[in-house]
């Protein structure tokens, strides 16, 4: 069982994150899903944990985390709770994690993973943007067109990536930041570009290369900053980082880039 703690949820969250990253969590920016805060709130309040652990397992599957990585993260939480009386380092051990907790989390992860395979999402429910799956489909069309015209994709198209700083925007603040950033990108890139959600902290725009692109990048930065500054919980926080990525020569290589960017 996970025992309740006399801790501030933020303290538990910080200790859990540190232990999970030390145990090998690969992409720090996608660790802090809202379900993490739900788990911390339930534990520190002494509430039931089964439902929030199920929610966490589903969220990990939805964000692309593998089962081993998800269970190692759970083991990190258990290690933090078991060693909560001290401030030293803890050593996560999946084998030492209670079987019931592993079963609850793994079952929820598997159900979500299977559902994604059977019913692939086209639209991200949070931002209302197409998902990475749609962006890959659109990118395949771009590569086929390039092969027909003889103009390589790296010479005709770019990927603009917007990344929310998960260390600055956590929990609901990060979700709000993603929604406002998505709205700003849709407003600026409204001429046939593909704006998509690649991960829990990452948005992307597939756009052609032209002389107007620098101006639109500046407009996107201004629009994002203006929207975030009007929200009380986001005022004063750094806006999402915007950068341009050049596509590799082949579609397969570009898919690998999209996968990496979505988890970074």
Tab-separated table of C-alpha atoms in Angstrom:
chain	number	residue	atom	x	y	z
A	1	UNK	CA	0.000	0.000	0.000
A	2	UNK	CA	1.036	3.597	-0.548
A	3	UNK	CA	0.815	5.262	2.836
A	4	UNK	CA	-0.306	8.907	3.185
A	5	UNK	CA	2.361	11.444	3.994
A	6	UNK	CA	2.437	14.585	6.088
A	7	UNK	CA	4.040	16.453	3.193
A	8	UNK	CA	3.198	19.329	0.918
A	9	UNK	CA	2.169	17.838	-2.458
A	10	UNK	CA	4.831	19.956	-4.142
A	11	UNK	CA	7.551	18.444	-1.942
A	12	UNK	CA	6.395	14.918	-2.745
A	13	UNK	CA	6.223	15.784	-6.438
A	14	UNK	CA	9.759	17.172	-6.455
A	15	UNK	CA	11.196	14.138	-4.652
A	16	UNK	CA	9.318	11.735	-6.913
A	17	UNK	CA	10.489	13.521	-10.061
A	18	UNK	CA	14.117	13.527	-8.922
A	19	UNK	CA	13.977	9.807	-8.115
A	20	UNK	CA	12.307	8.977	-11.430
A	21	UNK	CA	14.807	10.950	-13.496
A	22	UNK	CA	17.699	9.369	-11.592
A	23	UNK	CA	16.192	5.943	-12.308
A	24	UNK	CA	16.290	6.587	-16.044
A	25	UNK	CA	13.192	8.531	-17.104
A	26	UNK	CA	14.312	9.536	-20.583
A	27	UNK	CA	12.540	12.815	-21.350
A	28	UNK	CA	12.190	15.131	-18.313
A	29	UNK	CA	9.774	17.504	-20.073
A	30	UNK	CA	7.014	14.888	-20.405
A	31	UNK	CA	7.172	13.539	-16.849
A	32	UNK	CA	4.885	16.128	-15.238
A	33	UNK	CA	1.466	15.115	-16.572
A	34	UNK	CA	-1.581	16.384	-14.588
A	35	UNK	CA	-2.140	12.881	-13.225
A	36	UNK	CA	1.135	13.195	-11.295
A	37	UNK	CA	-0.391	16.079	-9.346
A	38	UNK	CA	-3.540	14.016	-8.769
A	39	UNK	CA	-1.458	11.203	-7.247
A	40	UNK	CA	0.478	13.607	-5.020
A	41	UNK	CA	-2.709	15.321	-3.862
A	42	UNK	CA	-4.387	11.992	-3.044
A	43	UNK	CA	-1.389	10.674	-1.121
A	44	UNK	CA	-0.797	13.792	0.957
A	45	UNK	CA	-4.518	14.037	1.741
A	46	UNK	CA	-4.718	10.372	2.746
A	47	UNK	CA	-7.296	9.615	0.069
A	48	UNK	CA	-7.829	6.561	-2.132
A	49	UNK	CA	-5.040	5.885	-4.598
A	50	UNK	CA	-6.399	3.153	-6.897
A	51	UNK	CA	-8.236	5.515	-9.244
A	52	UNK	CA	-5.409	8.033	-9.480
A	53	UNK	CA	-2.841	5.313	-10.167
A	54	UNK	CA	-5.083	3.991	-12.933
A	55	UNK	CA	-5.301	7.511	-14.335
A	56	UNK	CA	-1.519	7.797	-14.163
A	57	UNK	CA	-1.048	4.503	-16.019
A	58	UNK	CA	-3.393	5.633	-18.783
A	59	UNK	CA	-1.701	9.019	-19.032
A	60	UNK	CA	1.733	7.420	-19.330
A	61	UNK	CA	0.525	5.209	-22.187
A	62	UNK	CA	-1.119	8.182	-23.902
A	63	UNK	CA	2.107	10.199	-23.731
A	64	UNK	CA	4.123	7.374	-25.312
A	65	UNK	CA	5.942	6.101	-22.222
A	66	UNK	CA	6.683	2.378	-22.317
A	67	UNK	CA	5.470	-0.057	-19.677
A	68	UNK	CA	8.932	-0.579	-18.175
A	69	UNK	CA	9.478	3.164	-17.914
A	70	UNK	CA	6.023	3.603	-16.360
A	71	UNK	CA	6.635	0.918	-13.733
A	72	UNK	CA	10.092	2.286	-12.945
A	73	UNK	CA	8.422	5.653	-12.341
A	74	UNK	CA	5.949	3.921	-10.004
A	75	UNK	CA	8.864	2.247	-8.219
A	76	UNK	CA	10.466	5.684	-7.791
A	77	UNK	CA	7.290	6.933	-6.103
A	78	UNK	CA	7.194	3.892	-3.830
A	79	UNK	CA	10.872	4.340	-2.925
A	80	UNK	CA	10.280	7.998	-2.047
A	81	UNK	CA	7.358	7.053	0.188
A	82	UNK	CA	9.284	4.222	1.846
A	83	UNK	CA	12.217	6.522	2.551
A	84	UNK	CA	10.224	9.636	3.314
A	85	UNK	CA	11.672	10.080	6.778
A	86	UNK	CA	15.072	10.982	5.370
A	87	UNK	CA	16.393	13.417	2.805
A	88	UNK	CA	18.891	11.074	1.173
A	89	UNK	CA	18.770	9.416	-2.202
A	90	UNK	CA	16.384	6.523	-2.764
A	91	UNK	CA	16.827	3.530	-5.040
A	92	UNK	CA	13.722	2.586	-7.045
A	93	UNK	CA	13.174	-1.164	-7.311
A	94	UNK	CA	10.259	-2.546	-9.309
A	95	UNK	CA	10.546	-5.899	-7.518
A	96	UNK	CA	10.115	-4.155	-4.159
A	97	UNK	CA	6.957	-2.330	-5.271
A	98	UNK	CA	3.749	-3.956	-3.980
A	99	UNK	CA	2.258	-6.261	-6.598
A	100	UNK	CA	-1.195	-4.706	-6.247
A	101	UNK	CA	0.105	-1.255	-7.178
A	102	UNK	CA	2.014	-2.658	-10.129
A	103	UNK	CA	-1.095	-4.533	-11.295
A	104	UNK	CA	-3.337	-1.444	-11.090
A	105	UNK	CA	-0.886	0.762	-12.983
A	106	UNK	CA	0.125	-1.852	-15.553
A	107	UNK	CA	-3.476	-2.827	-16.300
A	108	UNK	CA	-4.464	0.795	-16.895
A	109	UNK	CA	-1.377	1.331	-19.074
A	110	UNK	CA	-2.155	-1.774	-21.157
A	111	UNK	CA	-5.814	-0.837	-21.630
A	112	UNK	CA	-4.869	2.641	-22.831
A	113	UNK	CA	-2.118	1.301	-25.094
A	114	UNK	CA	-4.455	-1.248	-26.697
A	115	UNK	CA	-7.144	1.393	-27.139
A	116	UNK	CA	-4.666	3.607	-28.972
A	117	UNK	CA	-3.854	0.748	-31.339
A	118	UNK	CA	-7.502	-0.092	-31.969
A	119	UNK	CA	-8.739	3.505	-32.149
A	120	UNK	CA	-5.949	5.827	-33.242
A	121	UNK	CA	-6.787	9.435	-32.404
A	122	UNK	CA	-6.695	12.057	-35.138
A	123	UNK	CA	-7.420	15.048	-32.886
A	124	UNK	CA	-5.754	15.780	-29.552
A	125	UNK	CA	-8.656	16.369	-27.097
A	126	UNK	CA	-6.769	18.991	-25.082
A	127	UNK	CA	-5.604	21.377	-27.801
A	128	UNK	CA	-8.043	20.449	-30.558
A	129	UNK	CA	-5.072	20.038	-32.907
A	130	UNK	CA	-4.275	17.040	-35.104
A	131	UNK	CA	-2.025	14.461	-33.445
A	132	UNK	CA	1.447	13.346	-34.425
A	133	UNK	CA	-0.106	10.477	-36.396
A	134	UNK	CA	-1.864	12.943	-38.673
A	135	UNK	CA	1.295	15.034	-39.009
A	136	UNK	CA	3.210	11.945	-40.178
A	137	UNK	CA	0.489	11.250	-42.738
A	138	UNK	CA	0.686	14.833	-43.980
A	139	UNK	CA	4.475	14.669	-44.070
A	140	UNK	CA	4.353	11.483	-46.153
A	141	UNK	CA	2.304	13.395	-48.711
A	142	UNK	CA	4.921	16.155	-48.750
A	143	UNK	CA	7.707	13.639	-49.395
A	144	UNK	CA	5.722	11.971	-52.196
A	145	UNK	CA	5.148	15.353	-53.818
A	146	UNK	CA	8.842	16.153	-53.486
A	147	UNK	CA	9.778	12.890	-55.204
A	148	UNK	CA	7.462	13.745	-58.099
A	149	UNK	CA	8.712	17.318	-58.557
A	150	UNK	CA	12.372	16.617	-57.854
A	151	UNK	CA	12.599	19.293	-55.141
A	152	UNK	CA	13.837	17.806	-51.831
A	153	UNK	CA	11.695	18.382	-48.740
A	154	UNK	CA	14.557	20.013	-46.744
A	155	UNK	CA	14.608	22.725	-49.436
A	156	UNK	CA	10.856	23.345	-49.423
A	157	UNK	CA	9.559	22.737	-45.879
A	158	UNK	CA	10.487	23.294	-42.224
A	159	UNK	CA	9.156	22.132	-38.869
A	160	UNK	CA	8.485	24.831	-36.287
A	161	UNK	CA	8.488	23.409	-32.770
A	162	UNK	CA	6.946	25.071	-29.705
A	163	UNK	CA	7.975	23.512	-26.384
A	164	UNK	CA	6.349	24.391	-23.076
A	165	UNK	CA	8.881	24.585	-20.232
A	166	UNK	CA	7.581	21.846	-17.923
A	167	UNK	CA	9.808	23.062	-15.084
A	168	UNK	CA	8.160	26.500	-15.212
A	169	UNK	CA	4.622	25.389	-16.078
A	170	UNK	CA	3.468	22.370	-14.113
A	171	UNK	CA	0.095	20.716	-13.706
A	172	UNK	CA	-2.870	22.801	-14.830
A	173	UNK	CA	-0.649	25.759	-15.673
A	174	UNK	CA	1.119	23.667	-18.302
A	175	UNK	CA	-2.218	22.545	-19.768
A	176	UNK	CA	-3.381	26.156	-19.973
A	177	UNK	CA	-0.091	27.129	-21.576
A	178	UNK	CA	-0.475	24.388	-24.200
A	179	UNK	CA	-4.051	25.439	-25.037
A	180	UNK	CA	-3.176	29.131	-25.365
A	181	UNK	CA	-0.070	28.349	-27.427
A	182	UNK	CA	-2.096	26.110	-29.753
A	183	UNK	CA	-4.642	28.899	-30.290
A	184	UNK	CA	-1.868	31.384	-31.064
A	185	UNK	CA	-0.198	29.067	-33.603
A	186	UNK	CA	-3.524	28.417	-35.333
A	187	UNK	CA	-4.113	32.153	-35.635
A	188	UNK	CA	-0.696	32.914	-37.134
A	189	UNK	CA	-0.292	29.820	-39.336
A	190	UNK	CA	-3.685	29.868	-41.006
A	191	UNK	CA	-2.716	29.493	-44.656
A	192	UNK	CA	-2.758	25.727	-45.119
A	193	UNK	CA	0.070	24.822	-42.734
A	194	UNK	CA	-0.379	21.763	-40.529
A	195	UNK	CA	-0.377	22.619	-36.806
A	196	UNK	CA	-0.219	19.494	-34.627
A	197	UNK	CA	0.298	18.292	-31.061
A	198	UNK	CA	3.360	16.027	-30.800
A	199	UNK	CA	3.413	15.396	-27.050
A	200	UNK	CA	2.294	16.625	-23.633
A	201	UNK	CA	4.606	19.640	-23.867
A	202	UNK	CA	5.222	19.987	-27.606
A	203	UNK	CA	3.389	21.535	-30.547
A	204	UNK	CA	4.629	21.659	-34.131
A	205	UNK	CA	3.880	23.396	-37.426
A	206	UNK	CA	4.657	21.877	-40.815
A	207	UNK	CA	5.170	24.882	-43.070
A	208	UNK	CA	6.676	25.777	-46.406
A	209	UNK	CA	9.880	27.781	-46.610
A	210	UNK	CA	9.346	31.312	-47.908
A	211	UNK	CA	10.417	34.894	-47.310
A	212	UNK	CA	7.482	35.478	-44.946
A	213	UNK	CA	8.516	32.798	-42.458
A	214	UNK	CA	10.738	35.031	-40.241
A	215	UNK	CA	7.910	37.555	-39.974
A	216	UNK	CA	5.410	34.866	-39.024
A	217	UNK	CA	7.809	33.450	-36.421
A	218	UNK	CA	7.989	36.900	-34.806
A	219	UNK	CA	4.214	37.219	-34.998
A	220	UNK	CA	3.800	33.801	-33.353
A	221	UNK	CA	6.114	34.780	-30.495
A	222	UNK	CA	4.218	38.037	-29.935
A	223	UNK	CA	0.832	36.298	-30.057
A	224	UNK	CA	1.881	33.549	-27.618
A	225	UNK	CA	3.429	36.035	-25.190
A	226	UNK	CA	0.327	38.257	-25.296
A	227	UNK	CA	-2.028	35.348	-24.597
A	228	UNK	CA	0.032	33.986	-21.710
A	229	UNK	CA	0.449	37.406	-20.123
A	230	UNK	CA	-3.338	37.797	-19.889
A	231	UNK	CA	-3.653	34.646	-17.756
A	232	UNK	CA	-3.031	35.222	-14.037
A	233	UNK	CA	-1.405	31.850	-13.368
A	234	UNK	CA	0.940	32.228	-16.377
A	235	UNK	CA	1.757	35.930	-16.110
A	236	UNK	CA	5.521	36.443	-15.815
A	237	UNK	CA	6.442	32.901	-16.829
A	238	UNK	CA	8.672	32.360	-19.866
A	239	UNK	CA	6.715	31.689	-23.072
A	240	UNK	CA	7.192	28.362	-24.873
A	241	UNK	CA	10.431	28.147	-26.824
A	242	UNK	CA	10.024	28.377	-30.612
A	243	UNK	CA	12.602	26.890	-32.946
A	244	UNK	CA	12.869	25.797	-36.581
A	245	UNK	CA	14.045	22.305	-37.511
A	246	UNK	CA	15.249	21.265	-40.952
A	247	UNK	CA	13.873	17.970	-42.212
A	248	UNK	CA	16.233	15.081	-43.054
A	249	UNK	CA	16.377	13.764	-46.644
A	250	UNK	CA	14.051	10.789	-46.108
A	251	UNK	CA	10.561	10.314	-44.679
A	252	UNK	CA	11.743	7.554	-42.308
A	253	UNK	CA	14.379	9.857	-40.831
A	254	UNK	CA	11.800	12.624	-40.415
A	255	UNK	CA	9.460	10.277	-38.539
A	256	UNK	CA	12.317	9.520	-36.137
A	257	UNK	CA	12.786	13.273	-35.645
A	258	UNK	CA	9.079	13.753	-34.905
A	259	UNK	CA	9.158	10.945	-32.360
A	260	UNK	CA	12.182	12.423	-30.593
A	261	UNK	CA	10.794	15.950	-30.620
A	262	UNK	CA	7.487	14.744	-29.196
A	263	UNK	CA	9.185	13.231	-26.144
A	264	UNK	CA	11.841	15.930	-25.610
